[in-house]
Amino acid sequence: MNEIAAIEALLFVSGDEGLSLEEMASLIDTSTQFTYQLLMQLQQRYIESKTNGLMLLEVGNHYQLATKKEYADLIKKYAVSPLSTNLSQAALETLAIIAYKQPLTRMEIDEIRGVQTSGALQKLLLRGLIEDKGRVNGPGRAILYGTSAYFMDYFGLKDIKELPTIDELEQSPDESESDLFFEKFNQQFQLNEE
């Protein structure tokens, strides 16, 4: 196994939460010192590469992948383009989970959905529908996600308690109130299937 490629893959799937040096060392079964050397090699590759749009960031005691600054305008253009205005079923499901269970971590969302959700989270963050609500007190200090003020405005809610209850959703699937997420986004965005 190529350890640098393994670290890169782990950083990619960890999304915006990133991984600590200790977590990566444990996952690839090497020492923290050797893992740090591998990270520095990966970082140098990204710096020197003219054909790579990524960079390695150290945020707190975690490492994560990010796009290079020179692509910021392109990323902003993508974020507002028709290509990204669609919210997938996965993003809608993730948004519903966050709305009803907030605040919660990416790992908790992944566990509820049964699949990895970092892509959906990134899209929801770019849209401003969710936001960082703090960090978990404990190892890894995972980010807690919750709905944003924009989410509340967009859905015309004064309080998150105005969302229909799970019981209401299960009892009346045909009523328009129970279709809050789907109807609102279907009007605004075309729904992509993932």
Coordinates of N, CA and C in Angstrom, one line a residue:
M1 N 0.8 -1.2 0.0 CA 0.0 0.0 0.0 C 0.9 1.2 0.0
N2 N 0.6 2.2 -0.8 CA 1.2 3.5 -0.9 C 0.7 4.3 0.2
E3 N 1.5 4.6 1.3 CA 1.0 5.3 2.4 C 0.6 6.8 2.1
I4 N 1.2 7.4 1.2 CA 0.8 8.8 0.8 C -0.5 8.8 0.2
A5 N -0.7 7.9 -0.8 CA -2.0 7.7 -1.4 C -3.1 7.4 -0.4
A6 N -2.8 6.5 0.6 CA -3.7 6.1 1.6 C -4.1 7.3 2.5
I7 N -3.1 8.2 2.8 CA -3.4 9.4 3.6 C -4.3 10.3 2.8
E8 N -4.0 10.5 1.5 CA -4.8 11.3 0.6 C -6.2 10.8 0.6
A9 N -6.4 9.5 0.4 CA -7.8 8.9 0.4 C -8.5 9.2 1.7
L10 N -7.8 9.0 2.8 CA -8.5 9.2 4.1 C -8.9 10.6 4.3
L11 N -8.0 11.6 3.9 CA -8.3 13.0 4.0 C -9.5 13.4 3.1
F12 N -9.6 12.8 1.9 CA -10.7 13.0 1.0 C -12.0 12.6 1.6
V13 N -12.1 11.4 2.2 CA -13.3 10.9 2.7 C -13.7 11.6 4.1
S14 N -12.7 12.1 4.8 CA -13.0 12.7 6.1 C -13.6 14.1 5.9
G15 N -13.5 14.7 4.7 CA -14.2 15.9 4.4 C -13.7 17.1 5.2
D16 N -14.6 18.0 5.6 CA -14.2 19.2 6.3 C -13.8 18.9 7.7
E17 N -14.1 17.7 8.3 CA -13.7 17.5 9.6 C -12.2 17.1 9.7
G18 N -11.7 16.6 8.6 CA -10.3 16.2 8.6 C -10.0 15.1 9.6
L19 N -8.7 14.8 9.7 CA -8.2 13.8 10.6 C -7.0 14.3 11.4
S20 N -6.8 13.8 12.6 CA -5.6 14.2 13.4 C -4.5 13.3 12.9
L21 N -3.3 13.7 13.3 CA -2.1 12.9 13.0 C -2.2 11.5 13.6
E22 N -2.7 11.5 14.8 CA -2.8 10.2 15.5 C -3.8 9.3 14.9
E23 N -4.9 9.8 14.4 CA -5.9 9.0 13.7 C -5.4 8.4 12.4
M24 N -4.7 9.3 11.7 CA -4.1 8.8 10.4 C -3.0 7.7 10.7
A25 N -2.2 7.9 11.6 CA -1.1 7.0 12.0 C -1.7 5.6 12.4
S26 N -2.8 5.7 13.2 CA -3.5 4.5 13.6 C -4.1 3.7 12.4
L27 N -4.7 4.5 11.5 CA -5.4 3.9 10.4 C -4.5 3.2 9.4
I28 N -3.3 3.9 9.2 CA -2.4 3.3 8.2 C -1.3 2.5 8.9
D29 N -1.4 2.3 10.2 CA -0.6 1.5 11.0 C 0.9 1.9 10.9
T30 N 1.2 3.2 11.1 CA 2.6 3.6 11.2 C 2.7 4.6 12.4
S31 N 3.9 5.0 12.7 CA 4.1 5.9 13.8 C 3.7 7.3 13.4
T32 N 3.4 8.1 14.4 CA 3.0 9.5 14.1 C 4.1 10.3 13.5
Q33 N 5.3 10.0 13.8 CA 6.5 10.7 13.2 C 6.6 10.4 11.7
F34 N 6.4 9.1 11.4 CA 6.5 8.7 10.0 C 5.2 9.3 9.2
T35 N 4.1 9.3 9.8 CA 2.9 9.8 9.2 C 3.0 11.3 9.0
Y36 N 3.6 12.0 9.9 CA 3.9 13.5 9.8 C 4.8 13.7 8.6
Q37 N 5.8 12.9 8.4 CA 6.8 13.0 7.2 C 6.0 12.8 5.9
L38 N 5.1 11.8 5.9 CA 4.3 11.5 4.7 C 3.3 12.7 4.4
L39 N 2.8 13.3 5.5 CA 1.9 14.5 5.3 C 2.7 15.7 4.7
M40 N 3.9 15.9 5.2 CA 4.8 16.9 4.6 C 5.1 16.7 3.2
Q41 N 5.4 15.4 2.8 CA 5.6 15.1 1.4 C 4.4 15.3 0.5
L42 N 3.2 15.0 1.1 CA 2.0 15.2 0.3 C 1.8 16.7 0.2
Q43 N 2.0 17.5 1.2 CA 1.9 18.9 1.2 C 2.8 19.5 0.1
Q44 N 4.0 19.1 0.1 CA 5.0 19.6 -0.8 C 4.6 19.3 -2.3
R45 N 4.1 18.1 -2.5 CA 3.6 17.7 -3.8 C 2.5 18.7 -4.3
Y46 N 1.6 19.0 -3.4 CA 0.5 19.9 -3.7 C 1.0 21.3 -4.0
I47 N 2.0 21.7 -3.3 CA 2.6 23.1 -3.5 C 3.3 23.1 -4.8
E48 N 4.1 22.1 -5.1 CA 4.9 22.1 -6.4 C 4.1 21.8 -7.6
S49 N 3.0 21.1 -7.5 CA 2.2 20.7 -8.7 C 1.5 21.9 -9.3
K50 N 1.7 22.0 -10.6 CA 0.9 23.0 -11.3 C -0.4 22.4 -11.9
T51 N -0.5 21.1 -11.8 CA -1.7 20.4 -12.4 C -2.6 19.9 -11.3
N52 N -2.5 20.4 -10.1 CA -3.3 19.9 -9.0 C -4.0 21.1 -8.3
G53 N -5.3 21.0 -8.1 CA -6.0 22.1 -7.5 C -6.2 22.0 -6.0
L54 N -5.6 21.0 -5.4 CA -5.7 20.8 -4.0 C -4.5 21.3 -3.2
M55 N -4.8 21.5 -1.9 CA -3.7 21.8 -0.9 C -4.0 21.1 0.4
L56 N -3.0 21.0 1.2 CA -3.2 20.3 2.5 C -3.2 21.4 3.6
L57 N -4.3 21.4 4.4 CA -4.4 22.4 5.5 C -4.2 21.7 6.8
E58 N -3.6 22.4 7.8 CA -3.6 22.0 9.2 C -4.5 23.0 9.9
V59 N -5.6 22.5 10.4 CA -6.6 23.3 11.2 C -6.7 22.7 12.6
G60 N -6.1 23.5 13.5 CA -6.1 23.0 14.9 C -5.1 21.8 14.9
N61 N -5.5 20.7 15.4 CA -4.7 19.5 15.3 C -5.2 18.5 14.3
H62 N -5.9 19.0 13.3 CA -6.5 18.2 12.2 C -5.9 18.6 10.9
Y63 N -5.8 17.7 10.0 CA -5.4 17.9 8.6 C -6.6 17.7 7.7
Q64 N -6.7 18.5 6.7 CA -7.8 18.3 5.7 C -7.4 18.8 4.3
L65 N -8.1 18.3 3.3 CA -7.8 18.8 2.0 C -8.7 20.0 1.7
A66 N -8.2 20.9 0.9 CA -8.9 22.1 0.5 C -8.5 22.5 -0.9
T67 N -9.2 23.3 -1.6 CA -8.8 23.8 -2.9 C -7.8 25.0 -2.7
K68 N -7.0 25.1 -3.7 CA -6.0 26.2 -3.7 C -6.7 27.5 -3.9
K69 N -6.1 28.5 -3.3 CA -6.7 29.9 -3.3 C -6.9 30.4 -4.7
E70 N -6.1 30.1 -5.7 CA -6.2 30.6 -7.0 C -7.5 30.1 -7.7
Y71 N -8.2 29.1 -7.2 CA -9.4 28.6 -7.8 C -10.6 29.1 -7.0
A72 N -10.5 30.0 -6.1 CA -11.6 30.5 -5.3 C -12.7 31.1 -6.2
D73 N -12.4 31.9 -7.2 CA -13.4 32.5 -8.1 C -14.1 31.4 -8.8
L74 N -13.4 30.4 -9.3 CA -14.0 29.3 -10.0 C -15.0 28.5 -9.1
I75 N -14.6 28.3 -7.9 CA -15.4 27.5 -6.9 C -16.7 28.4 -6.6
K76 N -16.5 29.7 -6.5 CA -17.7 30.6 -6.2 C -18.6 30.5 -7.4
K77 N -18.0 30.5 -8.6 CA -18.8 30.5 -9.9 C -19.6 29.2 -9.9
Y78 N -19.0 28.1 -9.5 CA -19.7 26.8 -9.5 C -20.8 26.8 -8.5
A79 N -20.5 27.4 -7.3 CA -21.5 27.4 -6.2 C -22.8 28.1 -6.6
V80 N -22.8 29.1 -7.5 CA -24.0 29.8 -7.9 C -24.5 29.4 -9.3
S81 N -23.8 28.5 -9.9 CA -24.2 28.1 -11.3 C -25.3 27.1 -11.3
P82 N -26.0 27.0 -12.4 CA -27.1 26.0 -12.5 C -26.6 24.5 -12.2
L83 N -25.4 24.3 -12.4 CA -24.8 23.0 -12.2 C -24.9 22.6 -10.7
S84 N -24.8 23.6 -9.8 CA -24.9 23.3 -8.4 C -26.2 23.7 -7.7
T85 N -27.1 24.3 -8.5 CA -28.3 24.7 -7.8 C -29.3 23.6 -7.5
N86 N -29.0 22.4 -8.0 CA -29.8 21.3 -7.7 C -29.4 20.6 -6.4
L87 N -30.3 20.3 -5.6 CA -30.0 19.6 -4.4 C -30.4 18.1 -4.6
S88 N -29.5 17.2 -4.4 CA -29.8 15.8 -4.6 C -30.7 15.3 -3.5
Q89 N -31.2 14.1 -3.7 CA -32.0 13.4 -2.7 C -31.2 13.2 -1.4
A90 N -29.9 12.9 -1.6 CA -29.0 12.7 -0.5 C -28.8 14.0 0.3
A91 N -28.7 15.2 -0.4 CA -28.6 16.5 0.3 C -29.9 16.8 1.1
L92 N -31.1 16.5 0.5 CA -32.4 16.7 1.1 C -32.5 15.9 2.4
E93 N -32.1 14.6 2.3 CA -32.2 13.7 3.4 C -31.3 14.2 4.5
T94 N -30.1 14.6 4.1 CA -29.1 15.1 5.1 C -29.7 16.3 5.8
L95 N -30.3 17.2 5.0 CA -30.8 18.5 5.6 C -32.0 18.1 6.6
A96 N -32.8 17.2 6.2 CA -33.9 16.8 7.1 C -33.4 16.2 8.4
I97 N -32.3 15.4 8.3 CA -31.7 14.8 9.5 C -31.2 15.9 10.4
I98 N -30.5 16.8 9.8 CA -29.9 17.9 10.6 C -31.0 18.8 11.2
A99 N -32.1 19.1 10.5 CA -33.1 19.9 11.0 C -33.8 19.3 12.2
Y100 N -34.0 18.0 12.1 CA -34.7 17.3 13.2 C -33.9 16.8 14.4
K101 N -32.6 16.6 14.2 CA -31.7 16.1 15.2 C -30.6 17.0 15.7
Q102 N -30.6 18.2 15.2 CA -29.5 19.2 15.5 C -29.3 19.4 16.9
P103 N -28.1 19.8 17.3 CA -26.8 19.7 16.6 C -26.3 18.3 16.5
L104 N -25.6 17.9 15.4 CA -25.0 16.6 15.4 C -23.8 16.6 14.4
T105 N -22.9 15.6 14.6 CA -21.7 15.5 13.8 C -21.9 14.8 12.5
R106 N -21.0 14.9 11.6 CA -21.0 14.2 10.3 C -21.1 12.7 10.6
M107 N -20.4 12.2 11.5 CA -20.4 10.8 11.8 C -21.8 10.3 12.3
E108 N -22.5 11.1 13.0 CA -23.8 10.8 13.5 C -24.8 10.8 12.3
I109 N -24.6 11.8 11.4 CA -25.4 11.8 10.2 C -25.2 10.6 9.3
D110 N -23.9 10.3 9.1 CA -23.5 9.1 8.3 C -24.2 7.8 8.9
E111 N -24.2 7.7 10.2 CA -24.8 6.6 10.9 C -26.3 6.5 10.6
I112 N -26.9 7.6 10.7 CA -28.4 7.6 10.5 C -28.7 7.3 9.0
R113 N -28.0 7.9 8.1 CA -28.2 7.7 6.6 C -27.7 6.3 6.2
G114 N -26.6 5.8 6.9 CA -26.0 4.6 6.4 C -25.0 4.7 5.3
V115 N -24.7 5.9 4.9 CA -23.7 6.2 3.9 C -23.0 7.5 4.3
Q116 N -21.9 7.7 3.6 CA -21.0 8.8 3.8 C -21.7 10.1 3.3
T117 N -21.7 11.2 4.1 CA -22.4 12.4 3.7 C -21.6 13.6 3.5
S118 N -20.3 13.5 3.4 CA -19.5 14.8 3.4 C -19.8 15.6 2.1
G119 N -20.1 15.0 1.0 CA -20.5 15.8 -0.2 C -21.7 16.6 0.0
A120 N -22.8 15.9 0.5 CA -24.0 16.6 0.8 C -23.9 17.7 1.8
L121 N -23.1 17.5 2.8 CA -22.8 18.5 3.8 C -22.1 19.7 3.2
Q122 N -21.1 19.5 2.3 CA -20.5 20.6 1.7 C -21.4 21.4 0.8
K123 N -22.3 20.7 0.1 CA -23.3 21.5 -0.7 C -24.2 22.3 0.2
L124 N -24.7 21.7 1.3 CA -25.6 22.4 2.2 C -24.9 23.6 2.9
L125 N -23.6 23.4 3.2 CA -22.8 24.5 3.8 C -22.6 25.6 2.7
L126 N -22.3 25.3 1.5 CA -22.1 26.3 0.4 C -23.4 27.1 0.2
R127 N -24.6 26.4 0.3 CA -25.9 27.0 0.1 C -26.3 27.9 1.3
G128 N -25.6 27.7 2.5 CA -25.9 28.5 3.7 C -27.1 27.9 4.4
L129 N -27.5 26.7 4.1 CA -28.7 26.1 4.7 C -28.3 25.5 6.1
I130 N -27.1 25.1 6.3 CA -26.6 24.6 7.6 C -25.3 25.4 7.9
E131 N -24.9 25.3 9.2 CA -23.7 25.9 9.6 C -23.1 25.2 10.8
D132 N -21.9 25.5 11.1 CA -21.1 25.0 12.2 C -21.7 25.6 13.5
K133 N -22.1 24.7 14.4 CA -22.7 25.1 15.6 C -21.8 24.9 16.8
G134 N -20.5 24.6 16.5 CA -19.6 24.4 17.6 C -18.9 23.1 17.4
R135 N -18.2 22.6 18.4 CA -17.5 21.3 18.4 C -17.8 20.5 19.5
V136 N -17.7 19.2 19.3 CA -17.9 18.2 20.4 C -16.8 18.3 21.4
N137 N -17.1 18.2 22.7 CA -16.0 18.2 23.7 C -15.5 16.7 23.8
G138 N -14.3 16.5 23.3 CA -13.8 15.1 23.4 C -12.8 14.9 22.3
P139 N -12.3 13.7 22.1 CA -11.3 13.4 21.1 C -11.8 13.8 19.7
G140 N -10.9 14.4 19.0 CA -11.2 14.8 17.6 C -12.0 16.1 17.4
R141 N -12.7 16.5 18.5 CA -13.4 17.8 18.4 C -14.2 18.0 17.1
A142 N -15.1 17.0 16.8 CA -15.9 17.0 15.6 C -16.8 18.2 15.6
I143 N -17.0 18.7 14.4 CA -17.9 19.8 14.1 C -19.4 19.4 14.3
L144 N -20.1 20.2 15.0 CA -21.6 20.0 15.2 C -22.3 20.8 14.2
Y145 N -23.2 20.2 13.4 CA -23.9 21.0 12.4 C -25.4 21.2 12.8
G146 N -25.9 22.3 12.4 CA -27.3 22.7 12.7 C -27.8 23.6 11.5
T147 N -29.1 23.8 11.5 CA -29.6 24.7 10.5 C -29.2 26.1 10.7
S148 N -29.2 26.9 9.6 CA -28.8 28.3 9.7 C -30.0 29.2 9.7
A149 N -29.8 30.5 9.9 CA -30.8 31.5 9.9 C -31.4 31.6 8.5
Y150 N -30.6 31.3 7.4 CA -31.1 31.3 6.1 C -32.1 30.2 5.9
F151 N -31.8 29.0 6.5 CA -32.7 27.9 6.4 C -34.1 28.3 7.0
M152 N -34.0 28.9 8.2 CA -35.3 29.4 8.8 C -36.0 30.4 7.9
D153 N -35.3 31.3 7.4 CA -36.0 32.3 6.5 C -36.5 31.6 5.2
Y154 N -35.8 30.7 4.6 CA -36.1 30.1 3.4 C -37.4 29.3 3.6
F155 N -37.6 28.6 4.7 CA -38.8 27.8 5.0 C -39.8 28.6 5.7
G156 N -39.6 29.9 6.0 CA -40.6 30.7 6.7 C -40.9 30.2 8.1
L157 N -39.8 29.8 8.8 CA -40.0 29.3 10.2 C -39.4 30.4 11.1
K158 N -40.2 30.6 12.2 CA -39.7 31.5 13.3 C -38.9 30.6 14.3
D159 N -39.3 29.4 14.4 CA -38.6 28.5 15.4 C -38.6 27.1 14.8
I160 N -37.5 26.4 15.1 CA -37.4 25.0 14.5 C -38.5 24.1 14.9
K161 N -39.2 24.4 16.0 CA -40.3 23.6 16.6 C -41.5 23.7 15.6
E162 N -41.5 24.6 14.7 CA -42.6 24.7 13.7 C -42.5 23.7 12.6
L163 N -41.4 22.9 12.5 CA -41.4 21.8 11.6 C -42.4 20.8 12.0
P164 N -43.0 20.1 11.0 CA -44.0 19.1 11.3 C -43.3 18.0 12.1
T165 N -44.0 17.4 13.1 CA -43.4 16.3 13.9 C -43.3 15.1 13.0
I166 N -42.4 14.1 13.4 CA -42.3 12.9 12.7 C -43.6 12.1 12.6
D167 N -44.4 12.2 13.7 CA -45.7 11.5 13.7 C -46.6 12.1 12.7
E168 N -46.6 13.5 12.6 CA -47.4 14.1 11.6 C -47.0 13.7 10.1
L169 N -45.7 13.6 9.9 CA -45.2 13.2 8.6 C -45.6 11.8 8.3
E170 N -45.6 10.9 9.2 CA -45.9 9.5 9.0 C -47.4 9.4 8.8
Q171 N -48.3 10.1 9.5 CA -49.7 10.0 9.4 C -50.3 10.7 8.2
S172 N -49.7 11.7 7.7 CA -50.3 12.5 6.6 C -49.3 12.8 5.5
P173 N -48.9 11.7 4.8 CA -47.9 12.0 3.8 C -48.4 12.8 2.6
D174 N -49.7 12.9 2.4 CA -50.3 13.6 1.3 C -50.5 15.0 1.5
E175 N -50.5 15.5 2.8 CA -50.7 16.9 3.1 C -49.5 17.7 2.7
S176 N -49.7 18.9 2.2 CA -48.6 19.8 1.8 C -47.6 20.1 2.9
E177 N -48.1 20.3 4.1 CA -47.3 20.7 5.2 C -46.2 19.6 5.5
S178 N -46.6 18.3 5.2 CA -45.6 17.3 5.5 C -44.5 17.2 4.5
D179 N -44.8 17.8 3.3 CA -43.8 17.8 2.2 C -42.9 19.0 2.2
L180 N -42.7 19.6 3.4 CA -42.0 20.9 3.5 C -40.7 21.0 2.7
F181 N -39.8 20.0 2.9 CA -38.6 20.0 2.2 C -38.7 19.8 0.7
F182 N -39.4 18.7 0.3 CA -39.5 18.4 -1.1 C -40.2 19.5 -1.9
E183 N -41.4 19.9 -1.4 CA -42.1 20.9 -2.2 C -41.3 22.2 -2.4
K184 N -40.7 22.7 -1.3 CA -40.0 24.0 -1.3 C -38.8 23.9 -2.3
F185 N -38.1 22.8 -2.2 CA -36.9 22.6 -3.1 C -37.3 22.3 -4.5
N186 N -38.4 21.5 -4.6 CA -38.8 21.2 -6.0 C -39.2 22.4 -6.8
Q187 N -39.8 23.4 -6.1 CA -40.2 24.7 -6.7 C -38.9 25.5 -7.1
Q188 N -37.9 25.5 -6.2 CA -36.7 26.3 -6.4 C -35.7 25.6 -7.2
F189 N -35.5 24.3 -7.0 CA -34.4 23.6 -7.6 C -34.9 22.4 -8.3
Q190 N -34.2 21.9 -9.4 CA -34.6 20.6 -9.9 C -33.9 19.6 -9.1
L191 N -34.6 18.5 -8.8 CA -34.2 17.5 -7.9 C -33.3 16.5 -8.7
N192 N -32.1 16.3 -8.3 CA -31.2 15.3 -8.9 C -31.3 14.0 -8.2
E193 N -31.2 13.0 -8.9 CA -31.2 11.7 -8.2 C -29.8 11.3 -8.0
E194 N -29.4 10.7 -6.9 CA -28.1 10.3 -6.7 C -28.0 8.8 -6.6

